[in-house]
C-alpha positions in Angstrom: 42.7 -94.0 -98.9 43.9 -97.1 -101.3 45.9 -96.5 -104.2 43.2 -98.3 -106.5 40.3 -95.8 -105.8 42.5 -93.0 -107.3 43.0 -92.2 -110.9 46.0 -94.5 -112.7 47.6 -91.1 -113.2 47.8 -90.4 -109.9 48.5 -93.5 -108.0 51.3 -94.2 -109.9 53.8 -91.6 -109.4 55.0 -89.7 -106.0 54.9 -85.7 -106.4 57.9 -84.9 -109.1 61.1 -83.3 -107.6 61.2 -79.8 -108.6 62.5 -79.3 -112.2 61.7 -82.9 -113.1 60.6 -83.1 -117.2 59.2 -81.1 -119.5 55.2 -80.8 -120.2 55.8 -83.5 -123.3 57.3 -85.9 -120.5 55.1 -85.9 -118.0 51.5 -88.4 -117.6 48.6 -86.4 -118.4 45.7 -86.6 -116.1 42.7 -87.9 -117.6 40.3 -84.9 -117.4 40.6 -81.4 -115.5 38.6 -82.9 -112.8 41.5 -85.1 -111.6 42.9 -83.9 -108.2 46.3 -83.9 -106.5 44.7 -86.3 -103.9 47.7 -88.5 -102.8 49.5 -85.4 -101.8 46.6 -83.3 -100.1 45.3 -86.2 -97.9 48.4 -86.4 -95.8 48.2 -82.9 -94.7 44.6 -82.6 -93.4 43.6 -85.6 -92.5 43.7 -86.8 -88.8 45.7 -89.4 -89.8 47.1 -90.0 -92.6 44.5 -92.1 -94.6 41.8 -90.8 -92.3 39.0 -88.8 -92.0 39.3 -84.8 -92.3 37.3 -84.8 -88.5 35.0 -82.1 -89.8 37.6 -79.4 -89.9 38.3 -78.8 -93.2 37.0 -76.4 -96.0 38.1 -76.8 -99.3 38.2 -73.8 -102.2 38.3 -73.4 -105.7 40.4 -71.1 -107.1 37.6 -70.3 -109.5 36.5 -70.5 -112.0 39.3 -73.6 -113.5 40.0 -74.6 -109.8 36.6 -75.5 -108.7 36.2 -79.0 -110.8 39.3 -79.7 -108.7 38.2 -78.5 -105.7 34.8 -80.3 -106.1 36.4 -84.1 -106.3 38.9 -82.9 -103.1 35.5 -81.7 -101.4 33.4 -85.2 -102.2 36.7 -87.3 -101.2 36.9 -85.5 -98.0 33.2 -84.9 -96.9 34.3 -81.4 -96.6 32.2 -78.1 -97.7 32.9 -76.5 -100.7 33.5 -73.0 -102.0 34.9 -70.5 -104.2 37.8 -67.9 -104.2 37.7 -65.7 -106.8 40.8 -63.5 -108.1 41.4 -61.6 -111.2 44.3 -60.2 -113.0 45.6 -57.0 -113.5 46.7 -56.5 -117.5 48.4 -53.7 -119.2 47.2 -53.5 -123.0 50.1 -55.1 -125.0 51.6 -57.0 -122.1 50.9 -60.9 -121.7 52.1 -61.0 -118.4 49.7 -59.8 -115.5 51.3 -56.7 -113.4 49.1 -57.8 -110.3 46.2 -59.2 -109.1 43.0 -58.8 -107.0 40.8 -60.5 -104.8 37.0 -59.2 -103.1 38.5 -56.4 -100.3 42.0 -56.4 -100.3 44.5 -53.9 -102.3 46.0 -55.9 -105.1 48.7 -57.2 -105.1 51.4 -55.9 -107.8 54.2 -57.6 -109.4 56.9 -55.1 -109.1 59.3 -56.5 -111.4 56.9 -56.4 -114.3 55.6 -52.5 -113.1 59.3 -51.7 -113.4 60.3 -53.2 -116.9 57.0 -51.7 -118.3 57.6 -48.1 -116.3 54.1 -48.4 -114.9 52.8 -46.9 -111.7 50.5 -48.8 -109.2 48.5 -45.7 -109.8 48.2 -46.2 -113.4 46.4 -49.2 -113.0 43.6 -48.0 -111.2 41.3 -47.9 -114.5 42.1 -52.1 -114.8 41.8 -52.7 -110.6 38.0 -51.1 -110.8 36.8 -53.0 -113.2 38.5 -56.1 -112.4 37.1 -56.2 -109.0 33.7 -55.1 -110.0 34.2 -58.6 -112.3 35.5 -60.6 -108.6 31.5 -59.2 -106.8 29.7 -60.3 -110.4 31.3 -63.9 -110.5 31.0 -64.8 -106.3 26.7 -63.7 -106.8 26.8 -66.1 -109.5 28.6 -68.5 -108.2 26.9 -68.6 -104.4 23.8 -67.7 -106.1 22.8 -65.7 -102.6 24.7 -67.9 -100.1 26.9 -66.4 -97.8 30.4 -67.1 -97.5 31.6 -70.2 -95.5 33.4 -69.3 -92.3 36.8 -69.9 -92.2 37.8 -69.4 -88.8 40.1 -72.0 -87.1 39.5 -74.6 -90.3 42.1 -76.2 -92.0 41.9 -74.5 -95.3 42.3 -76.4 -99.2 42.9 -73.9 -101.6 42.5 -75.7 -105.0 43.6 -75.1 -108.4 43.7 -76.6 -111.8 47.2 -75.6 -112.1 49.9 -73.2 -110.6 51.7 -71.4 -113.5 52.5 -68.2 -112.0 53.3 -67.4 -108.0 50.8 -64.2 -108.2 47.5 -65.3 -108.6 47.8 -68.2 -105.8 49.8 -65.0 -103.3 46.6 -63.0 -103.7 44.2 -65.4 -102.7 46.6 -66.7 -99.6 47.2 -63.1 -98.7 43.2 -62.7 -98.4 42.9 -65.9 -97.0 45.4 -65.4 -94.0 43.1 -62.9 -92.7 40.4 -64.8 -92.1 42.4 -66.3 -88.9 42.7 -69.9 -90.3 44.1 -72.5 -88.7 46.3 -74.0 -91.8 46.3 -73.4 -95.0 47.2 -76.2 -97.8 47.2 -75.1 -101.3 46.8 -77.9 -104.2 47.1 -78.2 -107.5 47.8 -81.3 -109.8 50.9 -79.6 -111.4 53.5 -76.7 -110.2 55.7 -74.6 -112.1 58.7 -75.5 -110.3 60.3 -71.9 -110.4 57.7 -71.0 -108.4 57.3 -73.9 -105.9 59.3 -72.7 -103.1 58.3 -69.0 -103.1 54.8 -70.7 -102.8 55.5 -73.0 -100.1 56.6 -70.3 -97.4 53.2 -68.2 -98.0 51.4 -71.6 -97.0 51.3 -74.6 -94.5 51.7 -77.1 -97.1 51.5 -77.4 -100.9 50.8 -80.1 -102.3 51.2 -80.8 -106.0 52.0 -83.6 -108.3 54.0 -82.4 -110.5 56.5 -80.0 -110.8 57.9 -78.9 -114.6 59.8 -76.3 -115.6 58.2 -73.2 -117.5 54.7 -74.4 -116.9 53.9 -71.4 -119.0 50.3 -72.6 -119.8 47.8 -75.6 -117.7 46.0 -77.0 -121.1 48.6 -79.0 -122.4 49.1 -80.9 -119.2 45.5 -82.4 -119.9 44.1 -84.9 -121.9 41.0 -82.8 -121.5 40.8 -79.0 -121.5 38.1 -76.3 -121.4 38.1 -73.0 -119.6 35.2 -73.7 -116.7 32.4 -71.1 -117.9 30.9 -69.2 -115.0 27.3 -71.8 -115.3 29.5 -74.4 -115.0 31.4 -73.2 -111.8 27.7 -72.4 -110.2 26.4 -75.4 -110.6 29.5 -77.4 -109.3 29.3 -75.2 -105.9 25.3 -75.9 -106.2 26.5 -79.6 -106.6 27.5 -79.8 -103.2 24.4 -78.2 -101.7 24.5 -74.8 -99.1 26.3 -76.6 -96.8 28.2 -74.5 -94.1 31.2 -76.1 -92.0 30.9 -77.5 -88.1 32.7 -76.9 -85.2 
């Protein structure tokens, strides 16, 4: 895909080495809608520059992922859906001791279970009610559609910004059984602390930019508002109940 067709913000800079700037020094994109495209063509396209063949399924990590998802989606003719994970909180603690997806056990962040001398057991109260939250946000979103199959696709998981290793491991771990053929996660920025833990769990990650102590995705934008739940529906609505070829 030309350059010229991509936002200036994009075209204009190769992904960031890891640790490079500071939030301050670094091009915002435009809008939250702007997508890591440069780096995610390469890795699922036939060729680079080419067409995705049909093979590809892109996700939002939703709710904030899904504008990006959507313009990855629309640039690569691909079906779009949703993956939805929530955090696991401790009252009084800003940092999430875990994190849950749809059917899988979460997945805890031991470190922060130790400094906080919590049990996995202890969060039990937060892991019902967060998952009943992950079934009310997928029937909104899919509005009564069934998931797409992922079988043997090459798999874009999307996200408005990766500031933390945990959210993105849950929704991998959940993805990896659903026998994919790759994997590529994307997000227009990285924290770079985290970049190479992140890159083993996948086939490639691809991401713009890669500060250090990314501690927050809003001030990396021009433009920022947490996606509301209508918002994320009608973006997946958007791009009609399509379900992906073999």
């Amino acid at each position: 895909m030309p350059s010229s067709t991509l936002p200036p913000v994009l075209s204009a800079r190769a992904p960031a080495e890891p640790g490079e700037g500071h939030a301050r020094e670094i091009p915002r994109p435009k809008h939250r809608r702007t997508p890591t495209l440069p780096a995610v063509l390469p890795l699922v396209s036939d060729r680079p520059g080419g067409p995705s063949g049909g093979r590809v399924v892109v996700l939002g990590l939703a709710p904030g992922g899904l504008p990006v998802a959507a313009k990855v989606a629309e640039t690569l003719d691909a079906p779009l859906d949703a993956t939805v994970v929530r955090q696991l909180n401790v009252p009084g603690y800003d940092r999430p001791v875990g994190a849950i997806t749809d059917g899988d056990p979460p997945l805890f962040d031991r470190e922060s279970l130790k400094v906080l001398g919590v049990t996995p057991a202890e969060v039990g109260e937060s892991v019902k009610r967060e998952r009943t939250k992950v079934h009310r946000r997928e029937a909104i979103y899919r509005g009564g559609r069934a998931p797409l199959c992922l079988q043997g696709r090459t798999v874009v998981l999307a996200s408005d910004g990766l500031t933390d290793a945990l959210t993105a491991r849950t929704a991998v771990r959940a993805l990896r059984g659903e026998h994919l053929g790759r994997l590529v996660l994307a997000a227009p920025l990285c924290d770079a602390r985290f970049a190479d833990e992140l890159r083993r769990d996948v086939d490639g990650l691809a991401c713009l930019h890669q500060p250090l102590f990314a501690h927050a995705i809003g001030p990396f934008y021009g433009e920022f508002h947490e996606v509301t739940d209508r918002e994320a529906a009608v973006l997946l609505r958007g791009h009609g109940p399509r379900a992906a070829v073999g």
